[in-house]
Amino acid sequence: MTYHDAPETLWQAPDAHILDDRVRYIGDEVAAVAAESEEQAEDALKLIAVEYEPLPAVFASEDAVREGAPAIHKTGNVAGRMNIERGDVAQAFAESDIVLEETYSFAPVHSSPMQARVAVARWEGEQLTVWAASRAPFLLKQLLARVFSLPQESVRVIVGLTGGSYGSKDESRLTYLTALLARKAGRPVRLWYSRAEEMTAGRNRPWGQVRLKAGVRRDGTLMALDAQLSFGTGAYASGMHSVGRGAGALFDMYHCAVRYTGEMVYANLPPAGSYRALGAVHTTFAVESMMDRLAEAIGQDPIALRLQNCVKVGDLLMQVDGRKVEPPLPLSTSGFAECLRLGAEAIGWAQHRGALRVTRSRADAPTYRRGIGFAPVIYGTGSDESDAEIEIMPDGAVSVLSGVSDVGVGTRTVTAMIAAEVLGLPYEAVGVHAGDTALPYAPMQAGSRVTFSLGWAVKQAAEAAREQLLKLAEPLFELSAADLTVEQGMVKPKGQAGGFAIADVFKFAGRATRIVGAGHATNQAKPAMQGFGAHFAEVEVDTETGAVRVLRYVAAHDVGRALNPHGVENQIYGLAQTLGQALNEDLIFDEATGLTLNANLSQYLMPTMEDFPPVEVIMVETNDPLGPFGAKGIGEPPLPPVAPAIANAIANAIGVRFNTLPITRDAILQACQSSTMIGDQPSTVIGGQR
């Protein structure tokens, strides 16, 4: 199958066909083969001869935006721009006592889920069924229907348990290629990426730069932040969401005037896409590295500076979604101050830091220097429409029905817990049928939104099912439903012992059909619900080798209410992903061809268990009234503060600040050899661009 066999419809706006006659990076799909075995398919691929017409290429974002640069798409090399502002930024800088400006640079990194992309497609006439590793089955259904010019009822997407997503699972051609092959072959087809293909044709976190200017008064009042973002998106764009999500680190966390401009730039490189916490990882690193510098410049404790300028409950927050700015809403709850207090106590901040840097060397190894640092985070809980049903069968079996996928984040567990809580059942008594577009609509696993959105729908559905069950039990007890309850699976009068099992209620009522309760969560107004956190790191730096070891890590998070504490803890442990981005991970592209040089796990240096420090998780529960049972989203907030906390700790240890991620051994060693490491003096700043 080649581009001659593919429909011309875009599978992803604004720029991605399933196949076309232009190759935009090394790894861009050209042809696909289906065969009886993997070995046959590999042999057939080797027989394909492709005639290429060489075209001029551009590999660096700064070159791509220059006049006369080769156009990667007909629309030009800028995929999108954003420009938003709050307050009089120029006046705020004029009134500042200290103004600092830095450029922060970021390498491309890959999410590397345990399971690579995979799909199975089957056609039965004009009915298409796809089994896919997907975070968004309903969106995938819509796109498949559009690409193949089918009514949506002719497409079904089924998602089993998926081995990780981290945002980009659907952002590739794989599913559409699978369906095309299956239609041409007249047979079901399975297509999956190898690890090398996953790291080349998959999607990476956008790379690039944040140029940040900040102004502060000597009394600690933060006056202005001015951020200019330029993100590389590779050969194809996945939208402006990475730029849009990055705005929260400036607009939502601090009181000050803000200017925020950003652009996504094409290049002949593997494409960027969604990755957990999106652009907030970039902007939080820039802002919170700068905040430490401002604290140092005015001689104030870094924690005190944040507390002085952070948002409070009731403050209006600007809502930014992609490139759209929505009306501000008041902040509902905040556990930020408590996160700071508990995290600082756990790491021993008062003993080791105070207002100035106090570096410490090991007595047994003078070249090893220790330091501690911290960084806060604010990250909004997403909101989306969602449906759910609760099914109570005549035999007493209870199930949650939802089309939501579970990509390893515990969605099935938390939805069963919500239903069990409302219905008065033990958790083990509730089953979950999910991951199928034949079931009620559910949002994609993105934006830390599913527990919030689907949670409300499940809660409403369970309440509706409970009401019907108690109504059904009225003749049995000769009491009104208002006087009945369900506890531990037994229907009974309130305040009394005993009762009847659910199956007995159905039997007495002579009912042979199920009870179905329906729930619906709307997206009429996004809540001003923010997940706060404060991360603290203690590091040890070997100044002879440049090696960094994270000795201890404390992650304090405002979780609203931890419906499943074990699941919340596991989500916070996911900070390991940004640990790699901070110190090791870097996809390397050949400067002359754009070829990915380390598309394998032996050369792409992800952190291992040996690199992962002891992590103390602190959960602060604020019971936000906007969330189901008070819960907030926790899927993404653990990632943005990791890199700045580690970078600030390294600066505390050796007196050198790094503005480029990852902070490699070579960079540290070079800085240590060329800089004078000092104890309580202002730190040296090492900038640089990739």
XYZ file of C-alpha atoms in Angstrom, residues 1-689:
689
model
C 0.000 0.000 0.000
C 1.290 3.466 -0.952
C -0.111 6.975 -1.006
C -1.973 6.043 -4.210
C -4.206 3.800 -2.038
C -4.834 6.339 0.703
C -7.728 8.817 0.900
C -6.779 12.469 0.631
C -8.604 13.384 3.834
C -6.382 14.669 6.636
C -6.343 12.386 9.652
C -4.900 15.173 11.780
C -5.430 18.855 11.103
C -3.841 20.934 9.774
C -1.123 19.008 8.000
C -1.127 15.179 8.202
C -2.408 12.835 5.499
C -2.377 9.097 6.041
C 0.208 8.905 3.265
C 1.232 11.442 0.659
C 3.937 11.944 -1.944
C 6.215 14.080 0.223
C 8.594 12.750 2.878
C 9.234 15.379 5.553
C 11.634 13.559 7.872
C 13.614 10.339 8.042
C 11.037 7.964 9.473
C 8.045 9.393 7.602
C 5.928 6.454 6.396
C 6.126 5.760 2.648
C 4.511 2.334 2.203
C 3.042 -0.465 4.300
C 2.830 -4.234 3.784
C 0.483 -6.837 5.232
C 1.498 -10.503 5.071
C 0.774 -13.859 6.637
C 3.754 -13.572 8.974
C 6.108 -10.950 10.310
C 8.992 -12.572 8.429
C 7.124 -12.375 5.111
C 6.278 -8.735 5.747
C 9.910 -7.892 6.487
C 11.069 -9.664 3.319
C 8.463 -7.784 1.263
C 9.541 -4.432 2.697
C 13.074 -5.086 1.519
C 11.799 -5.502 -2.051
C 10.209 -2.046 -2.181
C 12.207 0.445 -4.248
C 11.394 4.118 -3.752
C 12.390 6.917 -6.095
C 13.129 10.077 -4.126
C 13.428 13.583 -5.495
C 15.739 15.389 -3.034
C 14.251 18.564 -1.582
C 15.944 21.290 0.476
C 15.612 20.662 4.204
C 15.800 22.656 7.416
C 16.567 21.134 10.824
C 16.801 24.054 13.278
C 13.838 26.188 14.342
C 15.815 29.412 14.069
C 16.687 28.524 10.470
C 13.118 27.469 9.646
C 11.687 30.924 10.413
C 14.270 32.856 8.415
C 13.223 34.440 5.156
C 13.788 32.111 2.237
C 13.833 28.936 4.344
C 12.533 25.788 2.614
C 8.781 25.458 3.211
C 7.939 22.193 4.958
C 4.204 22.770 4.451
C 2.374 25.016 2.009
C 1.241 27.195 4.905
C 4.841 27.996 5.862
C 7.036 26.894 8.726
C 5.108 28.387 11.647
C 2.396 25.953 12.735
C 0.722 28.384 15.126
C 1.151 31.436 17.337
C -0.257 32.620 20.660
C -0.117 36.043 22.273
C -1.875 36.877 25.560
C -1.221 39.594 28.118
C -2.397 40.671 31.568
C -1.701 44.117 33.014
C 0.732 46.808 31.892
C 3.954 44.826 31.478
C 6.124 47.760 30.362
C 5.078 49.878 33.337
C 5.632 46.975 35.740
C 9.199 46.522 34.522
C 9.795 50.261 34.833
C 8.722 50.072 38.505
C 10.928 47.036 39.250
C 14.137 47.387 41.267
C 15.731 44.317 39.673
C 15.117 42.951 36.179
C 16.658 39.656 35.031
C 16.491 37.974 31.661
C 17.486 34.429 30.702
C 16.983 31.928 27.891
C 16.069 28.366 28.874
C 16.545 25.549 26.364
C 15.036 22.068 26.156
C 15.968 18.889 24.350
C 13.422 16.675 22.591
C 12.455 13.735 24.796
C 10.314 10.678 24.158
C 7.611 9.381 26.487
C 8.726 5.743 25.996
C 5.589 3.925 27.192
C 6.058 0.278 28.086
C 3.715 -0.719 25.256
C 4.463 0.671 21.800
C 1.649 1.679 19.458
C -0.427 -1.232 18.152
C -3.773 -1.687 16.397
C -5.943 -4.410 14.866
C -8.532 -3.588 12.204
C -11.341 -5.673 10.707
C -13.851 -4.784 8.001
C -17.228 -6.504 7.654
C -18.664 -4.858 4.562
C -18.720 -1.161 5.440
C -18.525 -1.834 9.179
C -15.080 -1.103 10.649
C -13.963 -2.412 14.030
C -10.616 -1.328 15.438
C -8.867 -2.628 18.529
C -6.281 -0.035 19.499
C -3.911 1.042 22.238
C -5.649 4.391 22.559
C -6.294 7.077 25.143
C -9.205 8.514 23.142
C -11.490 5.834 21.645
C -14.344 8.216 20.829
C -12.090 10.746 19.121
C -10.442 7.915 17.187
C -13.896 6.715 16.132
C -14.785 10.186 14.815
C -11.518 10.495 12.908
C -11.787 7.016 11.365
C -15.329 7.781 10.219
C -14.174 11.048 8.645
C -11.113 9.565 6.936
C -13.041 6.645 5.415
C -16.247 8.643 4.731
C -18.338 6.412 6.975
C -21.235 7.247 9.278
C -20.044 7.117 12.879
C -22.379 4.224 13.663
C -20.350 2.152 11.185
C -17.170 2.469 13.264
C -16.442 0.802 16.593
C -13.256 1.255 18.620
C -12.353 -1.167 21.409
C -9.513 -0.468 23.845
C -8.198 -3.061 26.251
C -5.855 -2.303 29.106
C -3.098 -0.191 27.591
C 0.540 -0.170 28.652
C 0.985 3.555 29.099
C 0.127 6.563 26.968
C 1.492 9.787 28.510
C -0.421 11.824 25.938
C 0.701 10.786 22.477
C -0.716 7.305 21.992
C -3.157 8.370 19.255
C -0.940 10.906 17.527
C 0.431 8.778 14.709
C -0.719 7.233 11.430
C -0.607 3.667 12.692
C -4.339 3.035 13.221
C -5.285 4.498 9.832
C -2.601 2.486 8.056
C -3.909 -0.647 9.790
C -7.464 0.005 8.637
C -6.312 0.711 5.069
C -4.305 -2.509 4.939
C -7.226 -4.506 6.333
C -9.615 -3.090 3.724
C -7.219 -3.801 0.859
C -6.371 -7.299 2.128
C -9.959 -8.215 2.949
C -8.595 -9.679 6.170
C -8.071 -8.510 9.733
C -4.654 -6.882 10.081
C -2.487 -6.210 13.114
C 0.183 -3.511 12.893
C 2.558 -2.552 15.653
C 5.639 -0.396 16.065
C 8.992 -1.742 17.074
C 10.773 0.262 19.764
C 12.880 2.015 17.123
C 9.764 2.876 15.114
C 8.017 4.081 18.268
C 10.908 6.437 19.002
C 11.080 7.677 15.402
C 7.529 7.740 14.029
C 5.860 8.253 17.401
C 5.623 11.660 19.061
C 8.094 13.535 21.277
C 7.827 16.365 23.768
C 8.299 19.655 21.879
C 11.787 21.092 22.177
C 13.039 24.641 21.926
C 13.458 27.709 24.099
C 11.736 29.957 26.606
C 13.156 33.470 26.824
C 12.027 34.842 30.184
C 12.277 38.335 31.599
C 11.276 38.985 35.223
C 11.065 42.068 37.420
C 10.881 42.296 41.216
C 10.994 44.980 43.899
C 13.444 44.749 46.787
C 10.539 44.178 49.187
C 9.830 40.906 47.350
C 6.884 42.063 45.222
C 6.949 40.267 41.891
C 6.134 42.884 39.251
C 6.237 41.280 35.808
C 6.942 38.139 33.807
C 7.486 38.244 30.057
C 7.891 34.865 28.334
C 8.632 34.233 24.660
C 8.353 30.585 23.640
C 9.620 28.978 20.469
C 8.862 25.244 20.353
C 9.949 22.829 17.654
C 7.149 20.601 16.413
C 9.097 18.629 13.820
C 7.474 17.661 10.533
C 3.880 17.724 11.792
C 1.975 19.727 14.376
C -0.359 18.435 17.054
C -1.819 21.864 17.800
C -0.981 24.675 20.198
C -1.854 22.771 23.366
C 1.753 22.555 24.535
C 2.117 26.324 24.289
C -1.317 26.931 25.827
C -0.761 24.627 28.792
C 2.502 26.361 29.563
C 0.717 29.630 30.341
C -0.476 28.460 33.761
C 3.004 28.616 35.305
C 2.916 32.401 34.778
C -0.723 33.496 34.803
C -2.109 31.158 37.465
C 0.669 30.914 40.049
C 1.665 34.521 40.717
C 0.200 38.012 41.027
C 1.972 40.235 38.489
C 1.730 41.647 35.007
C 2.307 38.941 32.388
C 3.058 38.849 28.676
C 3.086 35.438 27.043
C 3.894 34.798 23.393
C 4.600 31.475 21.770
C 5.002 29.754 18.445
C 5.281 26.212 17.120
C 7.854 25.844 14.322
C 8.143 23.082 11.730
C 11.449 21.386 10.848
C 12.440 18.233 8.946
C 12.612 16.219 12.152
C 10.467 13.569 13.886
C 7.208 15.183 14.982
C 6.370 16.500 18.416
C 3.062 15.922 20.133
C 1.337 15.673 23.462
C 3.340 14.465 26.439
C 2.256 14.446 30.052
C 2.032 18.010 31.452
C 2.686 19.422 27.978
C 4.385 22.843 27.920
C 4.050 23.308 31.679
C 7.275 21.314 32.091
C 9.134 23.932 30.030
C 7.629 27.077 31.511
C 7.761 25.832 35.108
C 11.467 25.111 34.699
C 12.035 28.624 33.366
C 9.830 30.459 35.873
C 10.932 28.576 38.981
C 14.621 28.742 38.068
C 14.159 32.483 37.635
C 12.263 32.825 40.916
C 15.238 31.341 42.760
C 17.503 33.869 41.046
C 15.193 36.729 42.049
C 15.155 35.512 45.659
C 18.939 35.376 45.606
C 19.153 38.888 44.140
C 17.058 40.442 46.928
C 18.386 38.200 49.715
C 15.037 36.551 50.446
C 14.238 32.936 51.220
C 12.953 31.277 48.009
C 9.938 29.832 49.811
C 9.024 33.191 51.319
C 9.186 34.848 47.905
C 6.709 32.337 46.471
C 4.327 32.668 49.412
C 4.382 36.439 49.166
C 3.323 36.443 45.515
C 1.208 33.308 44.998
C -2.502 33.269 44.249
C -5.027 32.835 47.047
C -8.502 31.290 47.232
C -10.983 33.543 45.453
C -8.429 35.129 43.116
C -9.483 35.211 39.488
C -7.543 32.853 37.240
C -7.256 33.189 33.460
C -8.410 30.044 31.679
C -6.261 29.165 28.641
C -7.173 26.214 26.417
C -4.971 25.767 23.367
C -4.979 29.220 21.809
C -8.351 30.192 23.321
C -8.568 32.466 26.369
C -11.758 32.053 28.383
C -13.270 34.339 31.067
C -11.470 34.116 34.421
C -12.959 32.201 37.336
C -12.187 32.385 41.079
C -9.759 29.844 42.509
C -11.793 27.301 44.461
C -9.291 25.872 46.971
C -5.559 25.934 47.598
C -3.341 23.738 49.717
C -0.197 25.438 48.430
C 0.941 26.933 51.747
C 0.468 23.590 53.486
C 2.418 21.794 50.736
C 5.281 24.247 51.252
C 5.227 23.898 55.030
C 5.102 20.109 55.134
C 7.587 19.649 52.294
C 10.089 22.062 53.849
C 9.838 20.279 57.199
C 10.370 16.886 55.570
C 13.509 17.942 53.653
C 14.964 19.971 56.537
C 14.877 23.297 54.703
C 15.315 25.533 57.756
C 18.416 23.660 58.890
C 20.147 23.606 55.502
C 19.028 26.633 53.522
C 17.434 29.669 55.079
C 17.837 32.783 52.963
C 21.320 32.025 51.574
C 23.062 29.102 49.957
C 24.998 26.883 52.333
C 26.910 24.260 50.405
C 28.094 21.142 52.177
C 30.965 18.843 51.295
C 31.333 15.273 52.454
C 34.177 14.821 54.952
C 35.138 11.498 53.366
C 34.975 12.852 49.790
C 35.704 16.581 49.386
C 34.807 16.564 45.691
C 31.222 15.599 46.512
C 29.035 18.586 47.286
C 25.444 18.470 48.503
C 22.604 20.921 48.131
C 18.835 21.142 48.400
C 16.364 22.951 46.204
C 12.668 23.206 45.656
C 10.100 24.261 43.075
C 6.328 24.655 43.238
C 3.676 23.787 40.667
C 0.184 24.839 39.738
C -1.721 22.767 37.202
C -5.404 22.921 36.351
C -7.805 20.005 36.457
C -9.388 19.558 33.046
C -13.091 19.299 32.370
C -15.076 17.631 29.622
C -18.461 16.155 28.860
C -18.899 12.598 29.994
C -21.625 9.972 30.256
C -21.827 6.881 32.437
C -24.323 4.225 33.373
C -24.693 2.009 36.414
C -26.278 -1.365 35.738
C -27.865 -3.429 38.520
C -28.821 -6.912 37.363
C -31.628 -9.051 38.870
C -29.013 -11.367 40.396
C -27.486 -8.401 42.258
C -24.456 -7.902 39.991
C -23.491 -4.237 39.680
C -21.375 -2.707 36.910
C -20.113 0.669 35.744
C -20.577 1.145 31.995
C -18.267 3.654 30.342
C -16.375 3.872 27.082
C -13.321 5.337 28.834
C -9.936 3.776 28.142
C -7.558 2.849 30.942
C -3.955 3.560 30.033
C -2.581 2.396 33.364
C -3.708 5.307 35.527
C -6.266 3.408 37.628
C -9.430 4.719 35.974
C -11.323 1.458 36.386
C -10.417 1.355 40.055
C -11.530 4.869 40.924
C -14.805 4.643 38.980
C -15.670 1.394 40.776
C -14.834 3.049 44.108
C -17.126 6.017 43.383
C -19.981 3.722 42.406
C -19.446 1.514 45.467
C -19.432 4.539 47.781
C -22.758 5.835 46.455
C -24.450 2.429 46.286
C -23.321 1.269 49.713
C -21.446 -1.715 48.305
C -17.987 -3.121 48.958
C -15.552 -2.161 46.223
C -15.148 -5.794 45.152
C -18.855 -6.019 44.313
C -18.680 -3.484 41.459
C -17.518 -4.512 38.016
C -16.405 -2.138 35.285
C -17.106 -2.524 31.578
C -15.041 0.082 29.749
C -12.919 0.882 26.724
C -15.543 0.466 24.001
C -17.335 3.094 21.914
C -20.462 0.909 22.091
C -20.646 2.057 25.746
C -21.507 5.569 27.045
C -19.308 8.451 25.920
C -16.186 9.303 27.925
C -13.461 11.904 27.388
C -9.928 11.109 26.357
C -7.281 10.421 28.983
C -5.785 13.912 28.882
C -5.629 17.122 30.869
C -5.922 15.415 34.287
C -9.660 15.407 33.615
C -11.019 11.869 33.817
C -11.527 11.474 37.567
C -13.197 14.894 37.603
C -15.410 14.561 34.520
C -16.177 10.851 34.479
C -16.258 10.798 38.279
C -19.216 13.184 38.334
C -21.029 11.163 35.664
C -20.502 7.904 37.580
C -21.629 9.521 40.829
C -24.832 10.795 39.210
C -25.481 7.428 37.555
C -25.002 5.596 40.853
C -27.362 7.986 42.629
C -29.990 7.419 39.927
C -29.587 3.628 40.147
C -29.769 3.707 43.956
C -32.990 5.725 43.806
C -34.572 3.159 41.486
C -33.415 0.274 43.667
C -34.847 1.814 46.831
C -38.098 2.557 45.008
C -38.242 -1.083 43.947
C -37.785 -2.102 47.604
C -40.687 -0.005 48.961
C -43.296 -2.842 48.866
C -40.874 -5.251 50.529
C -40.373 -2.997 53.567
C -43.662 -1.103 53.355
C -41.586 2.066 53.682
C -40.869 4.961 51.332
C -37.554 5.045 49.469
C -36.553 8.068 51.559
C -36.561 5.837 54.648
C -34.388 3.127 53.081
C -30.665 2.809 52.468
C -28.052 0.366 51.179
C -25.140 -0.675 53.385
C -22.614 -3.390 52.611
C -24.823 -4.613 49.800
C -27.934 -4.967 51.969
C -31.079 -2.924 51.406
C -32.583 -1.987 54.762
C -34.436 0.689 56.729
C -32.214 3.544 57.861
C -30.767 3.068 61.329
C -31.721 -0.604 61.535
C -29.775 -3.827 61.287
C -30.455 -6.694 58.920
C -32.005 -6.151 55.515
C -32.229 -7.997 52.209
C -29.724 -8.619 49.451
C -30.255 -6.804 46.172
C -31.204 -10.048 44.393
C -33.946 -10.630 47.000
C -35.381 -7.169 46.322
C -35.634 -7.981 42.597
C -37.165 -11.378 43.345
C -39.785 -9.977 45.723
C -40.702 -7.275 43.211
C -40.977 -9.857 40.434
C -38.615 -7.880 38.229
C -36.582 -9.751 35.620
C -35.008 -6.746 33.893
C -32.062 -4.670 34.976
C -31.973 -1.238 36.579
C -29.953 1.369 34.680
C -28.971 4.679 36.183
C -27.561 7.317 33.829
C -25.254 10.209 34.633
C -23.937 13.117 32.601
C -21.164 15.593 33.372
C -21.127 18.820 31.373
C -18.397 21.161 30.283
C -20.478 24.313 30.524
C -17.865 26.147 32.597
C -14.413 24.867 33.329
C -13.760 24.921 37.052
C -11.053 27.101 38.516
C -9.738 23.991 40.211
C -5.965 23.951 40.468
C -3.682 21.213 41.696
C -0.850 22.722 43.734
C 2.365 21.081 44.779
C 5.836 21.683 46.152
C 8.803 19.439 45.345
C 12.046 19.338 47.319
C 15.248 17.584 46.270
C 18.564 16.873 47.950
C 21.352 16.164 45.481
C 24.991 15.184 45.614
C 27.288 16.419 42.836
C 30.678 14.883 42.117
C 32.715 17.849 40.869
C 35.385 15.526 39.446
C 33.044 13.546 37.171
C 29.951 15.774 36.888
C 27.731 12.961 38.172
C 24.545 13.960 39.998
C 22.786 11.671 42.429
C 19.396 12.583 43.879
C 19.653 11.459 47.498
C 16.178 12.343 48.736
C 13.004 13.673 47.183
C 9.857 15.069 48.814
C 6.706 15.647 46.752
C 3.853 17.414 48.547
C 0.629 17.773 46.556
C -2.792 19.277 47.095
C -4.924 16.396 45.796
C -8.336 17.711 46.845
C -9.259 14.332 48.255
C -7.389 11.128 47.603
C -10.179 8.782 46.525
C -7.631 6.024 45.951
C -4.520 6.945 47.986
C -2.462 4.129 46.476
C -3.315 5.308 42.966
C -2.525 8.935 43.847
C 0.827 7.877 45.286
C 1.660 5.959 42.116
C 0.795 8.962 39.962
C 3.165 11.111 42.010
C 5.910 8.499 41.647
C 5.538 9.203 37.932
C 7.792 12.211 38.529
C 10.538 9.783 37.431
C 9.708 10.800 33.855
C 10.893 14.365 34.393
C 13.845 13.155 36.450
C 15.107 11.722 33.182
C 14.362 14.919 31.277
C 16.249 16.914 33.900
C 19.465 14.882 33.902
C 19.743 12.363 31.072
C 17.143 12.138 28.339
C 17.869 13.707 24.958
C 16.821 12.494 21.522
C 19.764 13.250 19.281
C 19.178 14.213 15.652
C 21.923 14.256 13.051
C 22.556 17.881 12.142
C 23.020 17.116 8.448
C 20.087 14.750 7.848
C 17.736 14.910 10.835
C 18.161 11.159 11.399
C 17.394 10.046 14.957
C 20.704 8.664 16.196
C 19.580 7.062 19.477
C 16.169 5.525 18.774
C 16.727 2.691 21.226
C 16.762 2.227 24.985
C 20.456 1.376 25.138
C 21.478 4.862 23.982
C 18.455 6.930 24.976
C 19.209 7.259 28.664
C 16.015 6.850 30.648
C 16.425 6.656 34.439
C 16.401 3.154 35.898
C 15.380 1.994 39.352
C 18.977 2.560 40.452
C 18.638 6.257 39.569
C 15.286 6.725 41.291
C 15.681 8.305 44.737
C 13.642 7.559 47.855
C 10.493 9.649 47.417
C 8.382 10.835 50.321
C 4.861 11.581 49.128
C 2.780 14.045 51.140
C -0.919 14.347 50.296
C -2.663 17.550 51.334
C -6.447 17.176 51.193
C -8.435 20.378 50.631
C -11.702 18.640 49.632
C -12.484 20.877 46.691
C -16.276 21.318 46.347
C -15.976 21.335 42.548
C -14.649 17.774 42.365
C -16.466 14.474 42.930
C -16.108 13.759 46.658
C -13.633 16.677 46.722
C -11.055 15.149 44.319
C -8.664 17.072 42.078
C -6.724 15.847 39.066
C -3.272 14.422 39.872
C -2.202 12.856 36.563
C 0.076 15.680 35.404
C 0.945 17.998 38.350
C 3.846 15.805 39.599
C 5.958 16.451 36.475
C 6.560 20.230 36.040
C 8.389 20.965 39.333
C 10.942 18.142 39.082
C 13.520 19.739 36.770
C 13.596 23.150 38.515
C 13.771 21.529 41.970
C 16.801 19.487 40.891
C 18.401 22.418 39.045
C 17.945 24.661 42.088
C 19.475 21.964 44.296
C 22.484 21.663 41.964
C 22.923 25.438 42.112
C 22.770 25.253 45.893
C 25.463 22.562 45.857
C 28.029 23.995 43.439
C 27.048 27.620 42.865
C 26.290 27.146 39.165
C 22.871 27.479 37.530
C 22.031 25.617 34.342
C 19.468 26.896 31.861
C 19.566 23.946 29.475
C 17.909 20.537 29.935
C 19.172 17.939 30.360
C 21.843 19.004 32.837
C 24.425 16.497 31.670
C 27.596 15.296 33.335
C 29.628 17.016 30.647
C 27.901 20.343 31.294
C 28.474 20.095 35.046
C 32.077 19.001 34.667
C 32.828 21.814 32.249
C 31.173 24.350 34.571
C 33.068 23.055 37.592
C 36.373 23.268 35.759
C 35.780 26.790 34.437
C 33.951 28.373 37.406
C 34.897 29.204 40.948
C 32.401 27.449 43.184
C 31.450 29.726 46.033
C 29.474 29.351 49.176
C 27.199 32.306 49.904
C 27.824 34.498 46.846
C 25.484 34.903 43.854
C 25.505 31.850 41.627
C 27.065 31.648 38.194
C 24.538 31.137 35.396
C 25.355 28.741 32.572
C 23.078 29.385 29.609
C 23.617 27.996 26.175
C 21.342 26.720 23.444
